[in-house]
Amino acid sequence: MIRRMGMGLLLLLLPVMALAGTTGKISGIVKDKDTGQPLPAASIALVGTSIGAIGNQNGQYTIINVPPGIYTVRCSYLGYQAQDVINVRITPDYTTSINFELSATTLTAQPVEVLAERPFVQKDVTQSVKFMTTEEILNRPIRGYQEAVATQAGVVSVGQTNYIRGGEPMRSPIW
């Protein structure tokens, strides 16, 4: 009889034990050490894991579903010195509060050298020249040589007539 009651009590408590929390939570706020202003979008992570969070616009963050254990929590923000809090103990069903105050730091970067070449300019040619290959013409959505000419710089197309550099159609060297 006692054995049956013990078994019944165990069966009644089993769902309650299953609902008990198995993870903890970390929350806090990230601020500038000098001004006390919140740092929005700061990155908070548990070192050595893929668990972390990003702070909101008020600098507040919450990391949920953290397995029990001892962790190092790192907070970083661009332009500020990263800060670590070591030996943070996470227990199930408990929220651990960690606030960060980060100090501004100077960012240094390596010099960047940009190299470019200038396009070749023919000094003896006084007008613009554009040679189009057959392949270029075939790859364009055009239906004739007049439409091919109309795609060039300095050419204005009005209806079926092309005006080259503002000249009259009769003076255009295209037949």
Coordinates of N, CA and C in Angstrom, one line a residue:
M1 N 0.8 -1.2 0.0 CA 0.0 0.0 0.0 C 0.9 1.3 0.0
I2 N 1.9 1.3 0.8 CA 2.8 2.5 0.9 C 3.6 2.6 -0.4
R3 N 3.9 1.5 -1.0 CA 4.6 1.5 -2.2 C 3.8 2.1 -3.3
R4 N 2.5 1.7 -3.4 CA 1.5 2.3 -4.4 C 1.4 3.8 -4.1
M5 N 1.3 4.2 -2.9 CA 1.1 5.7 -2.6 C 2.4 6.4 -3.0
G6 N 3.5 5.9 -2.8 CA 4.8 6.5 -3.2 C 4.9 6.6 -4.7
M7 N 4.5 5.5 -5.4 CA 4.5 5.6 -6.8 C 3.5 6.6 -7.4
G8 N 2.3 6.7 -6.7 CA 1.3 7.7 -7.1 C 1.8 9.1 -6.9
L9 N 2.4 9.3 -5.8 CA 3.0 10.6 -5.5 C 4.1 11.0 -6.5
L10 N 4.9 10.1 -6.8 CA 5.9 10.3 -7.8 C 5.3 10.7 -9.2
L11 N 4.3 10.0 -9.6 CA 3.6 10.3 -10.8 C 2.9 11.6 -10.8
L12 N 2.5 12.1 -9.6 CA 1.9 13.4 -9.5 C 2.9 14.5 -9.6
L13 N 4.1 14.3 -9.0 CA 5.2 15.3 -9.0 C 6.0 15.3 -10.3
L14 N 6.0 14.3 -11.0 CA 6.8 14.2 -12.3 C 6.5 15.3 -13.2
P15 N 5.2 15.7 -13.5 CA 5.0 16.8 -14.4 C 5.4 18.1 -13.8
V16 N 5.4 18.3 -12.5 CA 5.8 19.5 -11.9 C 7.3 19.6 -12.0
M17 N 8.0 18.5 -11.8 CA 9.5 18.6 -12.0 C 9.9 18.8 -13.4
A18 N 9.1 18.3 -14.4 CA 9.4 18.6 -15.8 C 9.2 20.0 -16.1
L19 N 8.3 20.7 -15.5 CA 8.1 22.1 -15.7 C 9.1 23.0 -15.0
A20 N 9.9 22.5 -14.2 CA 10.9 23.3 -13.5 C 12.0 23.8 -14.5
G21 N 12.5 25.0 -14.3 CA 13.4 25.6 -15.2 C 14.7 24.9 -15.3
T22 N 15.3 24.9 -16.5 CA 16.6 24.2 -16.6 C 17.7 25.2 -17.1
T23 N 17.2 26.5 -17.4 CA 18.2 27.5 -17.8 C 18.0 28.8 -17.0
G24 N 19.0 29.6 -17.1 CA 19.0 30.9 -16.4 C 19.0 32.0 -17.4
K25 N 19.1 33.2 -16.9 CA 19.0 34.4 -17.8 C 20.0 35.5 -17.3
I26 N 20.5 36.3 -18.2 CA 21.4 37.4 -17.9 C 20.8 38.7 -18.4
S27 N 20.7 39.7 -17.6 CA 20.2 41.0 -18.2 C 21.0 42.1 -17.5
G28 N 20.9 43.3 -18.2 CA 21.6 44.5 -17.6 C 21.5 45.6 -18.6
I29 N 22.4 46.6 -18.4 CA 22.4 47.8 -19.2 C 23.9 48.1 -19.5
V30 N 24.1 48.7 -20.7 CA 25.4 49.1 -21.1 C 25.5 50.6 -21.3
K31 N 26.4 51.3 -20.5 CA 26.5 52.7 -20.6 C 27.9 53.2 -20.8
D32 N 28.0 54.4 -21.3 CA 29.3 55.1 -21.4 C 29.8 55.4 -20.0
K33 N 31.1 55.1 -19.7 CA 31.6 55.3 -18.4 C 31.7 56.8 -18.1
D34 N 32.1 57.6 -19.1 CA 32.3 59.1 -18.8 C 31.0 59.9 -18.7
T35 N 30.0 59.6 -19.6 CA 28.8 60.4 -19.7 C 27.6 59.7 -19.0
G36 N 27.7 58.4 -18.9 CA 26.5 57.7 -18.3 C 25.4 57.5 -19.3
Q37 N 25.6 57.9 -20.5 CA 24.6 57.6 -21.6 C 24.6 56.2 -22.0
P38 N 23.4 55.6 -22.3 CA 23.3 54.3 -22.8 C 24.0 54.1 -24.1
L39 N 24.5 52.9 -24.4 CA 25.2 52.6 -25.6 C 24.2 51.6 -26.4
P40 N 23.5 52.1 -27.4 CA 22.6 51.2 -28.1 C 23.3 50.2 -29.0
A41 N 22.8 49.1 -29.1 CA 23.3 48.0 -30.0 C 24.7 47.5 -29.6
A42 N 25.0 47.5 -28.3 CA 26.2 46.9 -27.8 C 26.1 45.4 -27.9
S43 N 27.2 44.7 -28.1 CA 27.2 43.3 -28.2 C 27.7 42.6 -26.9
I44 N 26.8 41.7 -26.4 CA 27.1 41.0 -25.2 C 27.1 39.5 -25.5
A45 N 28.2 38.8 -25.1 CA 28.3 37.4 -25.5 C 29.0 36.6 -24.3
L46 N 28.6 35.3 -24.3 CA 29.3 34.4 -23.4 C 30.5 33.9 -24.1
V47 N 31.7 34.1 -23.6 CA 32.9 33.7 -24.2 C 33.0 32.2 -24.3
G48 N 33.4 31.7 -25.5 CA 33.5 30.3 -25.8 C 32.2 29.6 -26.1
T49 N 31.1 30.4 -26.3 CA 29.8 29.8 -26.7 C 29.3 30.7 -27.9
S50 N 28.1 30.2 -28.4 CA 27.5 31.0 -29.4 C 26.3 31.8 -28.8
I51 N 26.3 31.9 -27.5 CA 25.1 32.6 -26.8 C 25.5 34.0 -26.6
G52 N 24.5 34.9 -26.9 CA 24.7 36.3 -26.8 C 23.5 37.1 -27.1
A53 N 23.6 38.4 -27.1 CA 22.5 39.3 -27.4 C 23.1 40.7 -27.8
I54 N 22.2 41.5 -28.4 CA 22.5 42.9 -28.8 C 21.6 43.8 -27.9
G55 N 22.2 44.8 -27.4 CA 21.4 45.8 -26.6 C 20.4 46.6 -27.4
N56 N 19.3 47.0 -26.8 CA 18.3 47.9 -27.5 C 18.8 49.3 -27.5
Q57 N 17.9 50.2 -28.0 CA 18.3 51.7 -28.1 C 18.6 52.3 -26.7
N58 N 18.1 51.7 -25.6 CA 18.3 52.2 -24.3 C 19.5 51.6 -23.6
G59 N 20.2 50.7 -24.4 CA 21.4 50.0 -23.8 C 21.1 48.8 -23.0
Q60 N 19.8 48.4 -22.9 CA 19.4 47.3 -22.1 C 19.5 46.0 -23.0
Y61 N 19.9 44.9 -22.3 CA 20.0 43.6 -23.0 C 19.5 42.5 -22.1
T62 N 19.1 41.4 -22.7 CA 18.7 40.2 -22.0 C 19.2 39.0 -22.8
I63 N 19.9 38.1 -22.1 CA 20.3 36.8 -22.7 C 19.5 35.7 -22.1
I64 N 18.7 35.0 -22.8 CA 17.8 34.0 -22.3 C 18.4 32.6 -22.6
N65 N 17.8 31.6 -22.0 CA 18.1 30.2 -22.2 C 19.6 29.9 -22.0
V66 N 20.2 30.4 -20.9 CA 21.6 30.2 -20.7 C 21.7 28.9 -19.8
P67 N 22.4 27.9 -20.3 CA 22.6 26.7 -19.4 C 23.3 27.0 -18.2
P68 N 23.0 26.3 -17.1 CA 23.7 26.5 -15.8 C 25.2 26.3 -16.0
G69 N 26.0 27.1 -15.3 CA 27.4 26.9 -15.3 C 28.1 28.2 -15.0
I70 N 29.4 28.3 -15.1 CA 30.2 29.5 -14.9 C 30.8 30.0 -16.2
Y71 N 30.6 31.3 -16.4 CA 30.9 31.8 -17.7 C 31.7 33.1 -17.6
T72 N 32.3 33.5 -18.7 CA 32.9 34.9 -18.8 C 32.0 35.6 -19.8
V73 N 31.5 36.8 -19.3 CA 30.6 37.6 -20.2 C 31.4 38.8 -20.7
R74 N 31.4 38.9 -22.0 CA 32.1 40.0 -22.7 C 31.1 41.0 -23.3
C75 N 31.4 42.3 -23.1 CA 30.6 43.4 -23.7 C 31.5 44.2 -24.6
S76 N 31.1 44.4 -25.9 CA 31.9 45.2 -26.8 C 31.0 46.2 -27.6
Y77 N 31.7 47.3 -27.9 CA 31.0 48.3 -28.7 C 32.0 49.1 -29.5
L78 N 31.7 49.4 -30.7 CA 32.7 50.0 -31.6 C 33.1 51.4 -31.0
G79 N 34.4 51.5 -30.9 CA 35.0 52.8 -30.4 C 35.2 52.8 -28.9
Y80 N 34.9 51.6 -28.3 CA 35.0 51.5 -26.8 C 35.8 50.3 -26.5
Q81 N 36.5 50.3 -25.3 CA 37.3 49.2 -24.8 C 36.3 48.1 -24.4
A82 N 36.5 46.8 -24.9 CA 35.7 45.7 -24.5 C 35.9 45.4 -23.0
Q83 N 34.9 44.9 -22.3 CA 35.0 44.6 -20.9 C 34.5 43.2 -20.7
D84 N 35.2 42.4 -19.9 CA 34.9 41.1 -19.5 C 34.5 41.0 -18.0
V85 N 33.5 40.2 -17.7 CA 33.2 39.9 -16.3 C 33.3 38.4 -16.2
I86 N 34.3 38.0 -15.3 CA 34.6 36.5 -15.2 C 33.9 35.9 -14.1
N87 N 33.8 34.6 -14.1 CA 33.2 33.7 -13.1 C 31.8 34.1 -12.8
V88 N 31.0 34.3 -13.8 CA 29.6 34.6 -13.7 C 28.8 33.2 -13.6
R89 N 28.2 33.0 -12.4 CA 27.5 31.8 -12.2 C 26.0 31.9 -12.6
I90 N 25.6 31.0 -13.4 CA 24.2 30.9 -13.9 C 23.5 29.8 -13.3
T91 N 22.4 30.0 -12.6 CA 21.6 29.0 -12.0 C 20.2 29.0 -12.6
P92 N 19.6 27.8 -12.7 CA 18.3 27.7 -13.3 C 17.3 28.6 -12.6
D93 N 16.3 29.1 -13.4 CA 15.2 30.0 -12.9 C 15.7 31.2 -12.2
Y94 N 16.9 31.7 -12.5 CA 17.4 32.9 -11.9 C 17.9 33.9 -12.9
T95 N 17.7 35.2 -12.7 CA 18.2 36.2 -13.6 C 19.4 36.9 -13.0
T96 N 20.5 36.7 -13.6 CA 21.8 37.4 -13.2 C 21.9 38.7 -13.8
S97 N 22.1 39.8 -13.0 CA 22.2 41.1 -13.5 C 23.6 41.6 -13.6
I98 N 24.0 42.0 -14.8 CA 25.4 42.5 -15.1 C 25.3 43.8 -15.8
N99 N 25.7 44.9 -15.2 CA 25.7 46.2 -15.9 C 27.2 46.5 -16.4
F100 N 27.3 47.1 -17.5 CA 28.6 47.4 -18.1 C 28.8 48.9 -18.2
E101 N 30.0 49.4 -17.9 CA 30.3 50.8 -18.2 C 31.6 50.8 -19.0
L102 N 31.5 51.1 -20.3 CA 32.6 51.0 -21.2 C 33.3 52.4 -21.4
S103 N 34.6 52.3 -21.5 CA 35.4 53.5 -21.7 C 35.7 53.7 -23.2
A104 N 35.6 54.9 -23.6 CA 35.9 55.2 -25.0 C 37.4 55.0 -25.3
T105 N 37.7 54.5 -26.5 CA 39.1 54.3 -26.9 C 39.3 54.8 -28.3
T106 N 40.6 55.0 -28.6 CA 40.9 55.5 -29.9 C 41.1 54.4 -30.9
L107 N 40.5 54.5 -32.1 CA 40.7 53.5 -33.1 C 41.8 53.9 -34.0
T108 N 42.7 53.0 -34.3 CA 43.7 53.2 -35.3 C 43.6 52.3 -36.5
A109 N 43.8 52.8 -37.6 CA 43.7 52.0 -38.8 C 45.0 52.1 -39.7
Q110 N 45.2 51.1 -40.5 CA 46.4 51.2 -41.4 C 46.0 52.1 -42.5
P111 N 47.0 52.8 -43.1 CA 46.7 53.6 -44.3 C 46.2 52.8 -45.4
V112 N 45.4 53.4 -46.2 CA 44.8 52.7 -47.4 C 45.3 53.4 -48.6
E113 N 45.9 52.7 -49.5 CA 46.5 53.3 -50.8 C 45.5 52.9 -51.9
V114 N 45.1 53.9 -52.6 CA 44.2 53.7 -53.8 C 44.9 53.9 -55.0
L115 N 45.0 52.9 -55.9 CA 45.7 53.0 -57.2 C 44.6 53.0 -58.3
A116 N 44.8 53.8 -59.3 CA 43.9 53.8 -60.4 C 44.7 54.2 -61.7
E117 N 44.2 53.8 -62.8 CA 44.8 54.3 -64.0 C 43.8 55.1 -64.8
R118 N 44.3 56.1 -65.4 CA 43.5 57.0 -66.2 C 43.3 56.4 -67.6
P119 N 42.1 56.6 -68.1 CA 41.9 56.0 -69.5 C 42.8 56.8 -70.5
F120 N 43.1 56.0 -71.5 CA 44.0 56.6 -72.6 C 43.2 57.7 -73.3
V121 N 43.9 58.8 -73.5 CA 43.3 59.9 -74.3 C 44.1 60.2 -75.5
Q122 N 43.4 60.2 -76.7 CA 44.1 60.5 -77.9 C 44.1 62.0 -78.1
K123 N 45.3 62.6 -78.0 CA 45.4 64.0 -78.1 C 45.2 64.6 -79.5
D124 N 45.4 63.7 -80.5 CA 45.3 64.2 -81.9 C 43.9 64.1 -82.4
V125 N 43.0 63.4 -81.7 CA 41.6 63.3 -82.1 C 40.7 64.4 -81.4
T126 N 40.1 65.2 -82.2 CA 39.3 66.3 -81.7 C 37.8 66.0 -81.5
Q127 N 37.4 64.9 -81.8 CA 36.0 64.5 -81.6 C 35.9 63.2 -80.9
S128 N 34.7 62.9 -80.4 CA 34.5 61.6 -79.8 C 34.3 60.5 -80.8
V129 N 34.9 59.4 -80.5 CA 34.9 58.3 -81.4 C 34.5 57.0 -80.6
K130 N 33.5 56.3 -81.1 CA 33.1 55.1 -80.4 C 33.0 54.0 -81.5
F131 N 33.8 52.9 -81.3 CA 33.7 51.8 -82.2 C 32.9 50.7 -81.5
M132 N 31.9 50.2 -82.2 CA 31.0 49.2 -81.7 C 31.3 47.9 -82.5
T133 N 31.5 46.8 -81.8 CA 31.7 45.5 -82.5 C 30.3 44.9 -82.8
T134 N 30.4 44.0 -83.7 CA 29.1 43.3 -84.0 C 28.5 42.7 -82.8
E135 N 29.3 42.1 -82.0 CA 28.8 41.5 -80.7 C 28.1 42.5 -79.8
E136 N 28.7 43.7 -79.7 CA 28.1 44.7 -78.8 C 26.7 45.1 -79.4
I137 N 26.6 45.2 -80.7 CA 25.4 45.6 -81.3 C 24.3 44.5 -81.1
L138 N 24.7 43.3 -81.3 CA 23.8 42.1 -81.2 C 23.3 41.9 -79.8
N139 N 24.1 42.3 -78.8 CA 23.7 42.2 -77.4 C 22.9 43.3 -76.8
R140 N 22.6 44.3 -77.6 CA 21.8 45.4 -77.2 C 20.4 45.2 -77.7
P141 N 19.4 45.7 -77.0 CA 18.0 45.6 -77.4 C 17.6 46.6 -78.4
I142 N 18.2 46.5 -79.6 CA 17.9 47.5 -80.7 C 17.5 46.8 -82.0
R143 N 16.9 47.5 -82.9 CA 16.3 46.9 -84.1 C 16.9 47.5 -85.4
G144 N 18.0 48.2 -85.3 CA 18.6 48.7 -86.5 C 19.8 49.7 -86.2
Y145 N 20.5 50.1 -87.2 CA 21.6 51.0 -87.0 C 21.3 52.3 -86.4
Q146 N 20.1 52.8 -86.7 CA 19.7 54.1 -86.2 C 19.5 54.1 -84.6
E147 N 18.9 53.0 -84.2 CA 18.8 52.8 -82.7 C 20.2 52.6 -82.1
A148 N 21.1 51.9 -82.8 CA 22.5 51.7 -82.3 C 23.1 53.1 -82.1
V149 N 23.0 54.0 -83.1 CA 23.5 55.3 -83.0 C 22.9 56.1 -81.9
A150 N 21.6 56.0 -81.7 CA 20.9 56.7 -80.7 C 21.4 56.4 -79.3
T151 N 22.0 55.3 -79.1 CA 22.5 54.9 -77.7 C 23.8 55.6 -77.4
Q152 N 24.5 56.3 -78.3 CA 25.8 56.9 -78.1 C 25.6 58.2 -77.4
A153 N 26.7 58.6 -76.8 CA 26.7 60.0 -76.1 C 26.7 61.0 -77.2
G154 N 26.0 62.1 -76.9 CA 25.9 63.2 -77.9 C 24.9 63.1 -78.9
V155 N 24.1 62.0 -78.9 CA 23.1 61.7 -79.9 C 21.7 61.8 -79.2
V156 N 20.8 62.6 -79.8 CA 19.5 62.8 -79.3 C 18.6 62.2 -80.4
S157 N 17.7 61.4 -80.0 CA 16.7 60.8 -80.9 C 15.3 61.3 -80.7
V158 N 14.7 61.9 -81.7 CA 13.4 62.4 -81.6 C 12.6 61.7 -82.7
G159 N 11.7 60.8 -82.3 CA 11.0 60.0 -83.3 C 11.9 59.1 -84.0
Q160 N 11.9 59.2 -85.4 CA 12.8 58.4 -86.2 C 14.0 59.2 -86.6
T161 N 14.2 60.4 -86.1 CA 15.3 61.3 -86.5 C 16.3 61.4 -85.4
N162 N 17.6 61.2 -85.8 CA 18.7 61.3 -84.8 C 19.4 62.7 -85.0
Y163 N 19.7 63.4 -84.0 CA 20.4 64.7 -84.0 C 21.8 64.4 -83.3
I164 N 22.8 64.6 -84.0 CA 24.2 64.4 -83.4 C 24.8 65.7 -83.0
R165 N 25.0 65.9 -81.8 CA 25.6 67.1 -81.2 C 24.9 68.3 -81.6
G166 N 23.5 68.2 -81.7 CA 22.7 69.4 -81.9 C 22.6 69.8 -83.4
G167 N 23.3 69.1 -84.3 CA 23.2 69.4 -85.7 C 22.0 68.9 -86.4
E168 N 21.7 69.4 -87.6 CA 20.6 68.9 -88.4 C 20.8 67.5 -88.9
P169 N 19.7 66.8 -89.1 CA 19.8 65.4 -89.6 C 20.6 65.3 -90.9
M170 N 20.5 66.4 -91.8 CA 21.1 66.4 -93.1 C 22.7 66.4 -92.9
R171 N 23.1 67.0 -91.8 CA 24.6 67.1 -91.6 C 25.2 66.0 -90.8
S172 N 24.3 65.0 -90.5 CA 24.8 63.8 -89.7 C 25.6 62.9 -90.7
P173 N 26.8 62.4 -90.3 CA 27.5 61.6 -91.2 C 27.1 60.1 -91.1
I174 N 25.8 59.9 -91.0 CA 25.2 58.5 -90.9 C 24.3 58.3 -92.1
W175 N 24.5 57.3 -92.9 CA 23.5 57.1 -94.0 C 22.9 55.7 -93.8

